[in-house]
GROMACS .gro file of C-alpha atoms in nm:
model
  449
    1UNK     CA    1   2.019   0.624   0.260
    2UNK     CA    2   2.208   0.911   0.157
    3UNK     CA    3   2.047   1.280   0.117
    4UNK     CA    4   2.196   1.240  -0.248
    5UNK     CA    5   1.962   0.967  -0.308
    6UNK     CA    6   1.676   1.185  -0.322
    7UNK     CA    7   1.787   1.451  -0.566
    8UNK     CA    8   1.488   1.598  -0.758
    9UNK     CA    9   1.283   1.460  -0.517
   10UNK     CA   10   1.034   1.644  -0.294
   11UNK     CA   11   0.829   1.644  -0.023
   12UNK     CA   12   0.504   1.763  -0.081
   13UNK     CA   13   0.333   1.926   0.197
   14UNK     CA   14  -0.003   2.038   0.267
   15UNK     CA   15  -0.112   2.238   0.608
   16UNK     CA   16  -0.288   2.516   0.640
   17UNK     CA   17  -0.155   2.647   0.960
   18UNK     CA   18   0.077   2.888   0.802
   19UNK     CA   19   0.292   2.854   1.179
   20UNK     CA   20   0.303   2.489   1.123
   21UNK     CA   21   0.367   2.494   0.788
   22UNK     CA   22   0.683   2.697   0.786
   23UNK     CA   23   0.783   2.493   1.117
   24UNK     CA   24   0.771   2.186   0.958
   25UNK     CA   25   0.913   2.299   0.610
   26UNK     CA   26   1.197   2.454   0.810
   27UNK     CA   27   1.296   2.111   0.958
   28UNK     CA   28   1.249   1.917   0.663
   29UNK     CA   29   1.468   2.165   0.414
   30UNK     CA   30   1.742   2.172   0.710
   31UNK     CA   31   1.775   1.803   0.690
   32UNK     CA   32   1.851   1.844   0.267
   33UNK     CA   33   1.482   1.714   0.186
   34UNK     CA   34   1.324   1.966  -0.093
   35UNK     CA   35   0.986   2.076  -0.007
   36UNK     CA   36   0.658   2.241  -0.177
   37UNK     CA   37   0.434   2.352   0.061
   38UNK     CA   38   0.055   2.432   0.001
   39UNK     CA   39  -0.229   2.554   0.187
   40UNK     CA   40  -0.477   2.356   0.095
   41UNK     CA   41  -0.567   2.059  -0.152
   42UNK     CA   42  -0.652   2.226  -0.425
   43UNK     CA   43  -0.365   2.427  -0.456
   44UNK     CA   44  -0.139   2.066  -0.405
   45UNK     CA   45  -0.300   1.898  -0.726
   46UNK     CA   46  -0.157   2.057  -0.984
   47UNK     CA   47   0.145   1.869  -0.870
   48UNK     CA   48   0.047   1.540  -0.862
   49UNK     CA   49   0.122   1.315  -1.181
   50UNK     CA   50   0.099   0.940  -1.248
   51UNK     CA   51   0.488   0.911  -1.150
   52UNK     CA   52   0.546   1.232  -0.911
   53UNK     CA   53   0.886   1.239  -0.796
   54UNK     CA   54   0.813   1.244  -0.422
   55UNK     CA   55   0.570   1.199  -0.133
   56UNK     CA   56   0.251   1.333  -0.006
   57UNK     CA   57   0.255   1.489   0.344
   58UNK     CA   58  -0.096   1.608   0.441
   59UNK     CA   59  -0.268   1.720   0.725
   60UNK     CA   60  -0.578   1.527   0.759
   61UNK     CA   61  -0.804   1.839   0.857
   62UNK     CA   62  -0.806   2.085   0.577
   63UNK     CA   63  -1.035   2.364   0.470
   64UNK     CA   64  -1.195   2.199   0.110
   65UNK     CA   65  -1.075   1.876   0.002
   66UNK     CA   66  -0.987   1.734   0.366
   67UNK     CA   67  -0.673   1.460   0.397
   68UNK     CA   68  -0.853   1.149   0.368
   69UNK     CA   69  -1.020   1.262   0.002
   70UNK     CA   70  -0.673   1.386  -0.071
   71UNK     CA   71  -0.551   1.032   0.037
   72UNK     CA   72  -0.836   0.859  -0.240
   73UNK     CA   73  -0.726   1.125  -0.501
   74UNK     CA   74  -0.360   1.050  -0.477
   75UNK     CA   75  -0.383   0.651  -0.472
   76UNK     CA   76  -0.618   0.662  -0.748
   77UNK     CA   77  -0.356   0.860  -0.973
   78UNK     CA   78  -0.032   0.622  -0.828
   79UNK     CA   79  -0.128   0.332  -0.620
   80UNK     CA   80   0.216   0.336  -0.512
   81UNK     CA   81   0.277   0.719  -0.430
   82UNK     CA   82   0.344   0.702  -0.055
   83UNK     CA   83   0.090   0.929   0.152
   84UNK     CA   84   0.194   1.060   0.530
   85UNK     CA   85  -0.123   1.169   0.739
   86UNK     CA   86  -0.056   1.421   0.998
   87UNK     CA   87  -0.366   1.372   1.239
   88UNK     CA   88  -0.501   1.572   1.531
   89UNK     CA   89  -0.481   1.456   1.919
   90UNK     CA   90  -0.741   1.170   1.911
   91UNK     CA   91  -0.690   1.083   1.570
   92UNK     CA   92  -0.519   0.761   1.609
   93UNK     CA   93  -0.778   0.547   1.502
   94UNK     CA   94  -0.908   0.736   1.206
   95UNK     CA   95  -0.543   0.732   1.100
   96UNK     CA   96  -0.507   0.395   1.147
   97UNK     CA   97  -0.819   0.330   0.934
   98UNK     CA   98  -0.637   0.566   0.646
   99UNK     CA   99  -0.353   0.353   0.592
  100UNK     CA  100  -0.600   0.066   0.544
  101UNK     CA  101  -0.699   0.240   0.259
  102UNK     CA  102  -0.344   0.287   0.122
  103UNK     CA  103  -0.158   0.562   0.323
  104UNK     CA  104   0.173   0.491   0.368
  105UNK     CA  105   0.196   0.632   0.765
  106UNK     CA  106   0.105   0.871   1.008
  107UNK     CA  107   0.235   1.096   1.247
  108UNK     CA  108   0.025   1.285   1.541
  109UNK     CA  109   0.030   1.612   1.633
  110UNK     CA  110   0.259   1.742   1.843
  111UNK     CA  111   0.566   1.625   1.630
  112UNK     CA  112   0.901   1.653   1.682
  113UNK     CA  113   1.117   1.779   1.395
  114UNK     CA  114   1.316   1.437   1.402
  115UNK     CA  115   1.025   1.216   1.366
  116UNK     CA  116   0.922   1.420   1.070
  117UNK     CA  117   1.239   1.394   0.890
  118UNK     CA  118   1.221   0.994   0.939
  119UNK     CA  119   0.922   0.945   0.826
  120UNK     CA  120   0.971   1.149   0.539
  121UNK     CA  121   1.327   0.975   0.468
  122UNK     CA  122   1.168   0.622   0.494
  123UNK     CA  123   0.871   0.735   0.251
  124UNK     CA  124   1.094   0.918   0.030
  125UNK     CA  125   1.391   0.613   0.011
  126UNK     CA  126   1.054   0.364  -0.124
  127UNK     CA  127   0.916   0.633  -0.361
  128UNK     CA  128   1.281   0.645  -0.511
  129UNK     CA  129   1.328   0.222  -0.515
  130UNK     CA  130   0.976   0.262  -0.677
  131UNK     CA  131   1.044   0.471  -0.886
  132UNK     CA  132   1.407   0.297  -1.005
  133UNK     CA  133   1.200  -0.018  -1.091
  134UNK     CA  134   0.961   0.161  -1.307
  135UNK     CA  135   1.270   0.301  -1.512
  136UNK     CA  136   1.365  -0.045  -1.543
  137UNK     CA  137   1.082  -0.193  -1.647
  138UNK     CA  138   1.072   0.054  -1.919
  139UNK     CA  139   1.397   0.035  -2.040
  140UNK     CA  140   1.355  -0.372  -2.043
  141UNK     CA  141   1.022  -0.353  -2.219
  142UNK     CA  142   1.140  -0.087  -2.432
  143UNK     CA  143   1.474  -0.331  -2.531
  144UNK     CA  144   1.474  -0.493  -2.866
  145UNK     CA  145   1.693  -0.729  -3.064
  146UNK     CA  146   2.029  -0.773  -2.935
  147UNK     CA  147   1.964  -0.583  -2.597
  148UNK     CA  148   1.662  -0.768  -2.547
  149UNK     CA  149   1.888  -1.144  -2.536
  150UNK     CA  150   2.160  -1.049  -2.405
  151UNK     CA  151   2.091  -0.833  -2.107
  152UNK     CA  152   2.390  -0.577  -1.945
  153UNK     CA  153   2.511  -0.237  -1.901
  154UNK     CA  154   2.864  -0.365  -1.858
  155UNK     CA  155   3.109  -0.329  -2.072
  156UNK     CA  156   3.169  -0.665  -2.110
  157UNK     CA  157   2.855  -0.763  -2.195
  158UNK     CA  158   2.798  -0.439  -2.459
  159UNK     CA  159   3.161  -0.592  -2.627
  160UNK     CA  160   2.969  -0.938  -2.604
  161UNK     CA  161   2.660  -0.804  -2.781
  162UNK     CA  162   2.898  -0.673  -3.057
  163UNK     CA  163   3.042  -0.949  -3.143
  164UNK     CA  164   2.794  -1.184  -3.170
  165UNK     CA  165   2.606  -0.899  -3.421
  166UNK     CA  166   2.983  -0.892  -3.613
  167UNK     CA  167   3.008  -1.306  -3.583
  168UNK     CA  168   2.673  -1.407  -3.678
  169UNK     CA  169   2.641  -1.330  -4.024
  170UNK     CA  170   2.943  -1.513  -4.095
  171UNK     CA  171   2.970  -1.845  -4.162
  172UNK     CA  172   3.268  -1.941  -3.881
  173UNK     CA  173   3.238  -2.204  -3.653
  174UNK     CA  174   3.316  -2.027  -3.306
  175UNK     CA  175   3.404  -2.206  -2.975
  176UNK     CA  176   3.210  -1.998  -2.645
  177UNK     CA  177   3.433  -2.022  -2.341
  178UNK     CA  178   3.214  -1.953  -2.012
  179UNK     CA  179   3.200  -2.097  -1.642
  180UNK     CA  180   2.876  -2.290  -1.631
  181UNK     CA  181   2.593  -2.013  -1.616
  182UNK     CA  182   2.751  -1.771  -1.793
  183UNK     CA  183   2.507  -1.763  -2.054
  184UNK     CA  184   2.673  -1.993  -2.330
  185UNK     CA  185   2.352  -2.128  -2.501
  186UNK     CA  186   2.183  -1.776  -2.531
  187UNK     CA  187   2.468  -1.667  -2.659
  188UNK     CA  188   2.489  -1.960  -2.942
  189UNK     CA  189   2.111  -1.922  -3.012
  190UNK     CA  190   2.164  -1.550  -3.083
  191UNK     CA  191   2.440  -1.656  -3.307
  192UNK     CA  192   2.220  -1.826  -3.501
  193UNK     CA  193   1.865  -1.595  -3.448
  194UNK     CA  194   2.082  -1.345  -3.617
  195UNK     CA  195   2.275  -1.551  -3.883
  196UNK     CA  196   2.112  -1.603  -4.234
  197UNK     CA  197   2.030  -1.953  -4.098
  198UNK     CA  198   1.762  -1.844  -3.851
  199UNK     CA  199   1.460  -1.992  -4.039
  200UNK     CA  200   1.628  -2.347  -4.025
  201UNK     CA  201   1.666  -2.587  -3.715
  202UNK     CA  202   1.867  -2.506  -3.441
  203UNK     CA  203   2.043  -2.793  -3.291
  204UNK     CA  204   2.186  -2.881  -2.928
  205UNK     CA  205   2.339  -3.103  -2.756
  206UNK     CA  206   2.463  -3.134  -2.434
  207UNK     CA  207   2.821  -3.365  -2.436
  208UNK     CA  208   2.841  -3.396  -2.130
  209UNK     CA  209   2.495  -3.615  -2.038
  210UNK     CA  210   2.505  -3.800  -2.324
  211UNK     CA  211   2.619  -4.167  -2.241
  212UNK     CA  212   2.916  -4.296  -2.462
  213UNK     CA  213   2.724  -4.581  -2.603
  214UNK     CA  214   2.477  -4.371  -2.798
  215UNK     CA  215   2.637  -4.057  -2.822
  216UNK     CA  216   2.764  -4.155  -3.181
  217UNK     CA  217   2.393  -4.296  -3.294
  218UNK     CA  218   2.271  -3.906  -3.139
  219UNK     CA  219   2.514  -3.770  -3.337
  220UNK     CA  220   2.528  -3.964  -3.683
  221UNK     CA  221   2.215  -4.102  -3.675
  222UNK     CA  222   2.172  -4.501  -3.744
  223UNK     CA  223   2.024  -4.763  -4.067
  224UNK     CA  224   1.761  -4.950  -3.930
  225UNK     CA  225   1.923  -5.293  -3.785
  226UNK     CA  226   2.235  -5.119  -3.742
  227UNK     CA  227   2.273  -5.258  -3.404
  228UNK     CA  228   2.057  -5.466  -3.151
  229UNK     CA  229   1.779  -5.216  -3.091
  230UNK     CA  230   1.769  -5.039  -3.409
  231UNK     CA  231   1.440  -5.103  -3.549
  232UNK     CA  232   1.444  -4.811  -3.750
  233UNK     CA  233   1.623  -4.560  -3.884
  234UNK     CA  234   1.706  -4.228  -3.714
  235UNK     CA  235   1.811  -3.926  -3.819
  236UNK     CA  236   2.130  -3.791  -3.623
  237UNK     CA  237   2.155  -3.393  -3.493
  238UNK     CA  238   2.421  -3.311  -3.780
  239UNK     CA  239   2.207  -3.426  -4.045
  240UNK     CA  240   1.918  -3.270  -3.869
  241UNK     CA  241   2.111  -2.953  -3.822
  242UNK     CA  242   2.106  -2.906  -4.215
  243UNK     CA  243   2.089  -2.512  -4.315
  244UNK     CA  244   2.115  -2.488  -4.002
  245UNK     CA  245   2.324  -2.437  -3.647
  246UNK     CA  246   2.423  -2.735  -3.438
  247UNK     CA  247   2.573  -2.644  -3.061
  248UNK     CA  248   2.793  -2.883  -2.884
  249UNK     CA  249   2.765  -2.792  -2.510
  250UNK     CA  250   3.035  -2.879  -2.307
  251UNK     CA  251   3.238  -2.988  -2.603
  252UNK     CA  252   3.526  -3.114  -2.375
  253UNK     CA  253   3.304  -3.391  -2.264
  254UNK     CA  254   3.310  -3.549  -2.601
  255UNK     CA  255   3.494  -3.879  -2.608
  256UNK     CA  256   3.845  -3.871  -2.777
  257UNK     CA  257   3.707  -4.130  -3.051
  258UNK     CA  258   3.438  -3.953  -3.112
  259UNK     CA  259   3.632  -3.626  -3.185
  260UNK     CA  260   3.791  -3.790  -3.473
  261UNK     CA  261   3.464  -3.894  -3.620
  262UNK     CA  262   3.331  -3.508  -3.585
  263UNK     CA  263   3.665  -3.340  -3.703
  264UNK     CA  264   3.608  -3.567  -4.068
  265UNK     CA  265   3.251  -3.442  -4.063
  266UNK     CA  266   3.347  -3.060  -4.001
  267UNK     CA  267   3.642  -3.122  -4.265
  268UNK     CA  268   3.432  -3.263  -4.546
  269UNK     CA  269   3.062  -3.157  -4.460
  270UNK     CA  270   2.951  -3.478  -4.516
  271UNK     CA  271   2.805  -3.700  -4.280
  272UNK     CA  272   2.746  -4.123  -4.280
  273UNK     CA  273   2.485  -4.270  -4.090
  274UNK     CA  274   2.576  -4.584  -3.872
  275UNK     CA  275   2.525  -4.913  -4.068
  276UNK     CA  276   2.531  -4.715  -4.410
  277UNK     CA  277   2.816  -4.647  -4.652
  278UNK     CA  278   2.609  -4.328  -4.777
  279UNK     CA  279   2.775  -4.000  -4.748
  280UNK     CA  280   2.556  -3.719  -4.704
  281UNK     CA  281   2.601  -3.354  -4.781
  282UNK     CA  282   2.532  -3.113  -4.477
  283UNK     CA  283   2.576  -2.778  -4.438
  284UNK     CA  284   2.560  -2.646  -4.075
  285UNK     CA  285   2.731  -2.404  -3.895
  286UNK     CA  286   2.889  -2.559  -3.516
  287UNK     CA  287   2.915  -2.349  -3.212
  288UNK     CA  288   3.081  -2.511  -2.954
  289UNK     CA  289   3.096  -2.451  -2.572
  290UNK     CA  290   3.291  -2.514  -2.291
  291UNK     CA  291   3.378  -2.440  -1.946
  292UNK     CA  292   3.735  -2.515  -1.942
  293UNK     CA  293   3.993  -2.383  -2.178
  294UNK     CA  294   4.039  -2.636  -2.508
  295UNK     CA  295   4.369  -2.489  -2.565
  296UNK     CA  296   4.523  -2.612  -2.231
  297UNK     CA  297   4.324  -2.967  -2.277
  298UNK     CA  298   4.443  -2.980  -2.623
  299UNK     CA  299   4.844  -2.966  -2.476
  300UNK     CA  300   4.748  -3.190  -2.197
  301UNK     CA  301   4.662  -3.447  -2.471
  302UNK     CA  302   4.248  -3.480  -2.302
  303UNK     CA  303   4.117  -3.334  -2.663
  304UNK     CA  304   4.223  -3.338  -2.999
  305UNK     CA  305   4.433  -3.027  -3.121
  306UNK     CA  306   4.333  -3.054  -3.470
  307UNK     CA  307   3.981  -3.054  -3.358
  308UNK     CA  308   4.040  -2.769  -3.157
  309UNK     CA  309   4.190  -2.613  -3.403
  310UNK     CA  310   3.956  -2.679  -3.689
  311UNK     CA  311   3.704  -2.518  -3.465
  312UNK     CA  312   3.854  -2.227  -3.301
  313UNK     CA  313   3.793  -2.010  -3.628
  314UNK     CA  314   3.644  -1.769  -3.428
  315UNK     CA  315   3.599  -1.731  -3.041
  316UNK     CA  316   3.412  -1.558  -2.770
  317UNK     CA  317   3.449  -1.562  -2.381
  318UNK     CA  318   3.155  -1.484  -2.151
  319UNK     CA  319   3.243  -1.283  -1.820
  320UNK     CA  320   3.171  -1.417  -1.504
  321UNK     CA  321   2.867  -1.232  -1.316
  322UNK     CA  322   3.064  -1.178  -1.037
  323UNK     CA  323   3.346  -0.962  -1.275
  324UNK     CA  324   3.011  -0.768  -1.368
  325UNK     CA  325   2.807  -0.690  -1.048
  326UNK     CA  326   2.698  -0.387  -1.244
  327UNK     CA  327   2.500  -0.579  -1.406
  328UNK     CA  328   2.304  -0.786  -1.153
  329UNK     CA  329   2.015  -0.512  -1.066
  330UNK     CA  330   1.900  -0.510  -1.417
  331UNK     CA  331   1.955  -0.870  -1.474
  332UNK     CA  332   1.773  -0.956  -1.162
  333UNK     CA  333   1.474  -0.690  -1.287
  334UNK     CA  334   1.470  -0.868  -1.584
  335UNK     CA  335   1.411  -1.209  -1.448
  336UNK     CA  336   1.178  -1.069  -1.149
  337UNK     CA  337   0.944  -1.002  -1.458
  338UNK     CA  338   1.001  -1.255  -1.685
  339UNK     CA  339   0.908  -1.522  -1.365
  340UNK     CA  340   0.604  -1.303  -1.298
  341UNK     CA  341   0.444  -1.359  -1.585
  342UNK     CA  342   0.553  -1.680  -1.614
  343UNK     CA  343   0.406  -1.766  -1.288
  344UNK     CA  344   0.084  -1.527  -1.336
  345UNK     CA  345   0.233  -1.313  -1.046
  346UNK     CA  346   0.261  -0.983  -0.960
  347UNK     CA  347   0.602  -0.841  -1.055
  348UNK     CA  348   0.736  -0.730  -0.705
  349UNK     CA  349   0.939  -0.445  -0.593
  350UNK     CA  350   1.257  -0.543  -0.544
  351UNK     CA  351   1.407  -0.368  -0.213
  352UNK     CA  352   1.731  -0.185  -0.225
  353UNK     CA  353   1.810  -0.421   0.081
  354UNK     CA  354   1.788  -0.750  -0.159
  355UNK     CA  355   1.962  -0.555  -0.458
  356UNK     CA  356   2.268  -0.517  -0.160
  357UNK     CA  357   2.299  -0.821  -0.072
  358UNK     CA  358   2.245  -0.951  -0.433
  359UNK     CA  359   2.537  -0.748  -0.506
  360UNK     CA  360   2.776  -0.904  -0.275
  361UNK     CA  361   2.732  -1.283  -0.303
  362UNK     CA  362   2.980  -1.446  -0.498
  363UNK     CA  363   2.775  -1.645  -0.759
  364UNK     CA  364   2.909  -1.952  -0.828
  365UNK     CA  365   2.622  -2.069  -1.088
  366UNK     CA  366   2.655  -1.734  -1.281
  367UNK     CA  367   2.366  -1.605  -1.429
  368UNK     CA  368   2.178  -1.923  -1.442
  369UNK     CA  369   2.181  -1.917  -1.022
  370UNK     CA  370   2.066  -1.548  -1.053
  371UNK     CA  371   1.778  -1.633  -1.272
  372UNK     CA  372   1.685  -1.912  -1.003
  373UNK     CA  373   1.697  -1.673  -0.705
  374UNK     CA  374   1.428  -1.434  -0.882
  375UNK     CA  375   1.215  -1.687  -0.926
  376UNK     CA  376   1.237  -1.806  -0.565
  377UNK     CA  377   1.185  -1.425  -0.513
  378UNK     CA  378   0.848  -1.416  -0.728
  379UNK     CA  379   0.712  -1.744  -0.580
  380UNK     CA  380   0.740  -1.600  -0.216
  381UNK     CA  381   1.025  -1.904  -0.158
  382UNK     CA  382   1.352  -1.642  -0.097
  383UNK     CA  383   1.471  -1.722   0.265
  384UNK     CA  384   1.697  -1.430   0.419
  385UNK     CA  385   2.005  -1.656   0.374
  386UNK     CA  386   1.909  -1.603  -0.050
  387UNK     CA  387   1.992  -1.929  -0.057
  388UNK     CA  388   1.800  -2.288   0.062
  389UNK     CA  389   2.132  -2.402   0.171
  390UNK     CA  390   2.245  -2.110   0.353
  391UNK     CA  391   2.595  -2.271   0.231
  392UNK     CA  392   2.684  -1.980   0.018
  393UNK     CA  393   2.979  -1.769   0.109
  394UNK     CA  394   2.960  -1.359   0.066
  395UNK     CA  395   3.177  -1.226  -0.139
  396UNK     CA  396   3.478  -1.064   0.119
  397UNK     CA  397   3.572  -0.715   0.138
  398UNK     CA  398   3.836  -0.723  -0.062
  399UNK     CA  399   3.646  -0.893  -0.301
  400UNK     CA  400   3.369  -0.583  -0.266
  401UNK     CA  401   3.616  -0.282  -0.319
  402UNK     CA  402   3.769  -0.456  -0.614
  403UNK     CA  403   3.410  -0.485  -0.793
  404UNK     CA  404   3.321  -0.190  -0.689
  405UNK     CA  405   3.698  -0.016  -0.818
  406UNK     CA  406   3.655  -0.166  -1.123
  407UNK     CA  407   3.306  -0.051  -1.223
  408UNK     CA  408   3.416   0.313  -1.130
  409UNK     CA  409   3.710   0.225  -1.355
  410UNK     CA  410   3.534   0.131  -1.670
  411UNK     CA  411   3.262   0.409  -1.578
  412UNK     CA  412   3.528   0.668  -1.605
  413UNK     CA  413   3.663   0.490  -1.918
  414UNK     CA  414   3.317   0.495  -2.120
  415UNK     CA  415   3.247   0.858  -2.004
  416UNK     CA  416   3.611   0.929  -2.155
  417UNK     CA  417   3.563   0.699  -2.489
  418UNK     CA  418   3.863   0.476  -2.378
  419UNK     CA  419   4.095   0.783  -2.383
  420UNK     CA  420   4.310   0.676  -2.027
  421UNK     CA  421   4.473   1.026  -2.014
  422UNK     CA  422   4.144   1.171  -2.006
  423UNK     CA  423   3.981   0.930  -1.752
  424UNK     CA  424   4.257   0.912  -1.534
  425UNK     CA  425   4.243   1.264  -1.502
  426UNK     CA  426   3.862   1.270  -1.404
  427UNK     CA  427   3.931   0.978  -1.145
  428UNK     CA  428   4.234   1.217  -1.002
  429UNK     CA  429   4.479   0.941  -1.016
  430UNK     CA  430   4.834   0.933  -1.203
  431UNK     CA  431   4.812   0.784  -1.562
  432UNK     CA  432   5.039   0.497  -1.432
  433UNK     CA  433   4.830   0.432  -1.166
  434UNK     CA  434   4.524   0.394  -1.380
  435UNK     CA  435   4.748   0.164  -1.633
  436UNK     CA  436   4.823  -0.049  -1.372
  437UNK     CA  437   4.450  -0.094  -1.270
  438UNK     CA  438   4.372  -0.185  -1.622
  439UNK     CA  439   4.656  -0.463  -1.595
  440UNK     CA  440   4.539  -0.557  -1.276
  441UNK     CA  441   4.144  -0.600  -1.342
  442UNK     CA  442   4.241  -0.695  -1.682
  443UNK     CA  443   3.998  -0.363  -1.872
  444UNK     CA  444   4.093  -0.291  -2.197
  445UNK     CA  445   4.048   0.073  -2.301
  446UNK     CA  446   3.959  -0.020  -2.668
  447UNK     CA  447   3.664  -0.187  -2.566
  448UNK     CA  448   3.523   0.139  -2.511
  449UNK     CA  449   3.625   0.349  -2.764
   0.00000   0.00000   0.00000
């Protein structure tokens, strides 16, 4: 890990060989590490807190409080704070014993400087993944309303978050446009958890499993003896929807008849039962989804234009997770804790290792494959492949640099309020240039402004 990593971190030492002590804090400052070095235990404590932003490095034999009480004082205050033992000749076992009772290593006397520096790296690269995880538990526990649902840093997802807060008050129908995983029902249910209509039912269904032959009974709802098998009557999703929100899930899976049937519904509000000549008043809001876009369908004659139309009053795409990698250590943070309480587990740290490779897979199920991995994670299941298959392909180099471009690009961009000049500048690129990014990765600057 970089040196930069561990800015305002520190290495705290204790030894009370004052030869040793600037030996040792010598080596460690020359290889960028920031030390505080003590003489004893009792001078250390004052600068050990609950979350101390660093390690412990402690002789074991110490005039006072020795190492090993040190060692009990430190775990008590931060099970997680990573203690180094530095033991006499012969002190192997005792050592060994120590880190039994939570140290995190040891290293015996005579040292070289390099070992040192190692140890103190490794110790110092957990403390700081230990450290990022506690930020992020705050910040997720600390989220509420909108940031709470819909989880993201990107700008993407703070543009999606902002419209469904302008879009649900109104009373639109909206069409979601999303690859599968993306997110679409969430979305839809904050729609309506924010709407005026939150306090009345909330209504899905999923086109696309529904068989034809009772898709328009699920729908309409039936008169008792309306067909063979209706013994009684049923009440469809649109009338149950009332006050209400009903969500069509894959929309584009609805059967062409069917369409017609809905578009007079949405026209008039008014709904008939099958095997009744009753018309019945409803009024419901519809959110559709769908993975492909209704536009092109709607030319290619495979659904209805004037349905698509009718609904299309308002719409909303949902990024890709893979056009948002930014995003995937908090999402994946997020879902580590939600499946650990879900499972009564312990929420575990999440290596910077996993985060990596996490970062760089190409995430073909969206969020929704995400949200599975963490709970393979939490249930001990995660093979190193991240994947039971093994089948899944990394995301290519190319691939990499242009995730990793683009981030930088819309970083520079929110820093900058959407002013290009100015963030082209700070990137040290021609304006052009940074135009031509913008076409390329398809940003626009407004989004952040």
């Amino acid at each position: 890990m970089h040196e930069n990593t561990f800015d305002g971190m520190q290495v705290l030492f204790i030894e009370d060989d004052a030869v040793v002590r600037k030996g040792a804090r010598q080596a460690l400052e020359l290889a960028g590490l920031k030390v505080t070095a003590c003489a004893s235990a009792e001078e250390a404590l004052p600068h050990l807190t609950a979350e101390f932003a660093g390690i412990v490095l402690s002789d074991v034999k110490l005039p006072g409080i020795d190492g090993l009480k040190l060692l009990d004082i430190a775990i008590a205050l931060d099970p997680q704070l990573p203690v180094i033992l530095v033991t006499g000749h012969g002190g192997v076992s005792m050592a060994v014993g120590a880190m039994r009772q939570g140290a995190y290593d040891f290293i015996e006397k005579p040292f070289t400087a390099d070992l040192l520096v190692e140890v103190c790296r490794r110790a110092l690269d957990k403390r700081h993944l230990v450290l990022e995880n506690m930020k992020l538990r705050r910040l997720l526990e600390k989220r509420e309303g909108i940031e709470a649902r819909i989880v993201g840093r990107s700008a993407a997802m703070a543009k999606v978050r902002q419209l469904v807060l302008n879009l649900a008050p109104k009373s639109a129908d909206i069409i979601i446009l999303g690859e599968t995983g993306t997110g679409k029902e969430l979305v839809a249910r904050c729609l309506h958890d924010f709407s005026e209509r939150r306090d009345h039912p909330f209504v899905a269904i999923n086109c696309g499993a529904l068989p034809e032959a009772i898709f328009e009974s699920e729908l309409f709802g039936h008169e008792e003896g309306a067909f063979t098998g209706a013994q009684r009557r049923r009440i469809g999703k649109i009338e149950y929807a009332n006050g209400g929100t009903l969500f069509l899930d894959e929309i584009e899976s609805m059967p062409l008849a069917l369409q017609v049937k809905l578009l007079r519904v949405l026209q008039e509000r008014q709904v008939e039962r099958l095997g009744s000549n009753k018309l019945i008043s409803v009024n419901f809001r519809v959110i559709a989804a769908a993975k492909e876009d209704l536009s092109v369908l709607a030319e290619q004659g495979k659904f209805r234009a004037d349905l698509y139309y009718r609904l299309n009053v308002a719409s909303l795409t949902l990024p890709a997770l893979r056009s948002r990698r930014e995003d995937i250590p908090l999402l994946f943070e997020f879902f580590v804790l939600q499946a650990a309480l879900r499972y009564g587990q312990p929420a575990a740290l999440v290596s910077s290792e996993l985060l990596s490779s996490l970062m760089a897979q190409r995430w073909a199920g969206n969020v929704r494959e995400l949200h599975n991995i963490a709970d393979r994670f939490v249930l001990g299941l995660l093979d190193d492949t991240l994947a039971p298959s093994g089948a899944r392909r990394e995301a290519s180099l190319a691939e990499q640099v242009d995730a990793f471009e683009r981030a930088v690009i819309e970083d520079g961009l929110r820093r900058h309020g959407g002013n290009v000049v100015a963030a082209a500048e700070s990137l040290n690129i021609p304006k052009k240039t940074l135009y031509d990014k913008l076409k390329r990765f398809d940003i626009s600057s407004e989004q952040f402004r």
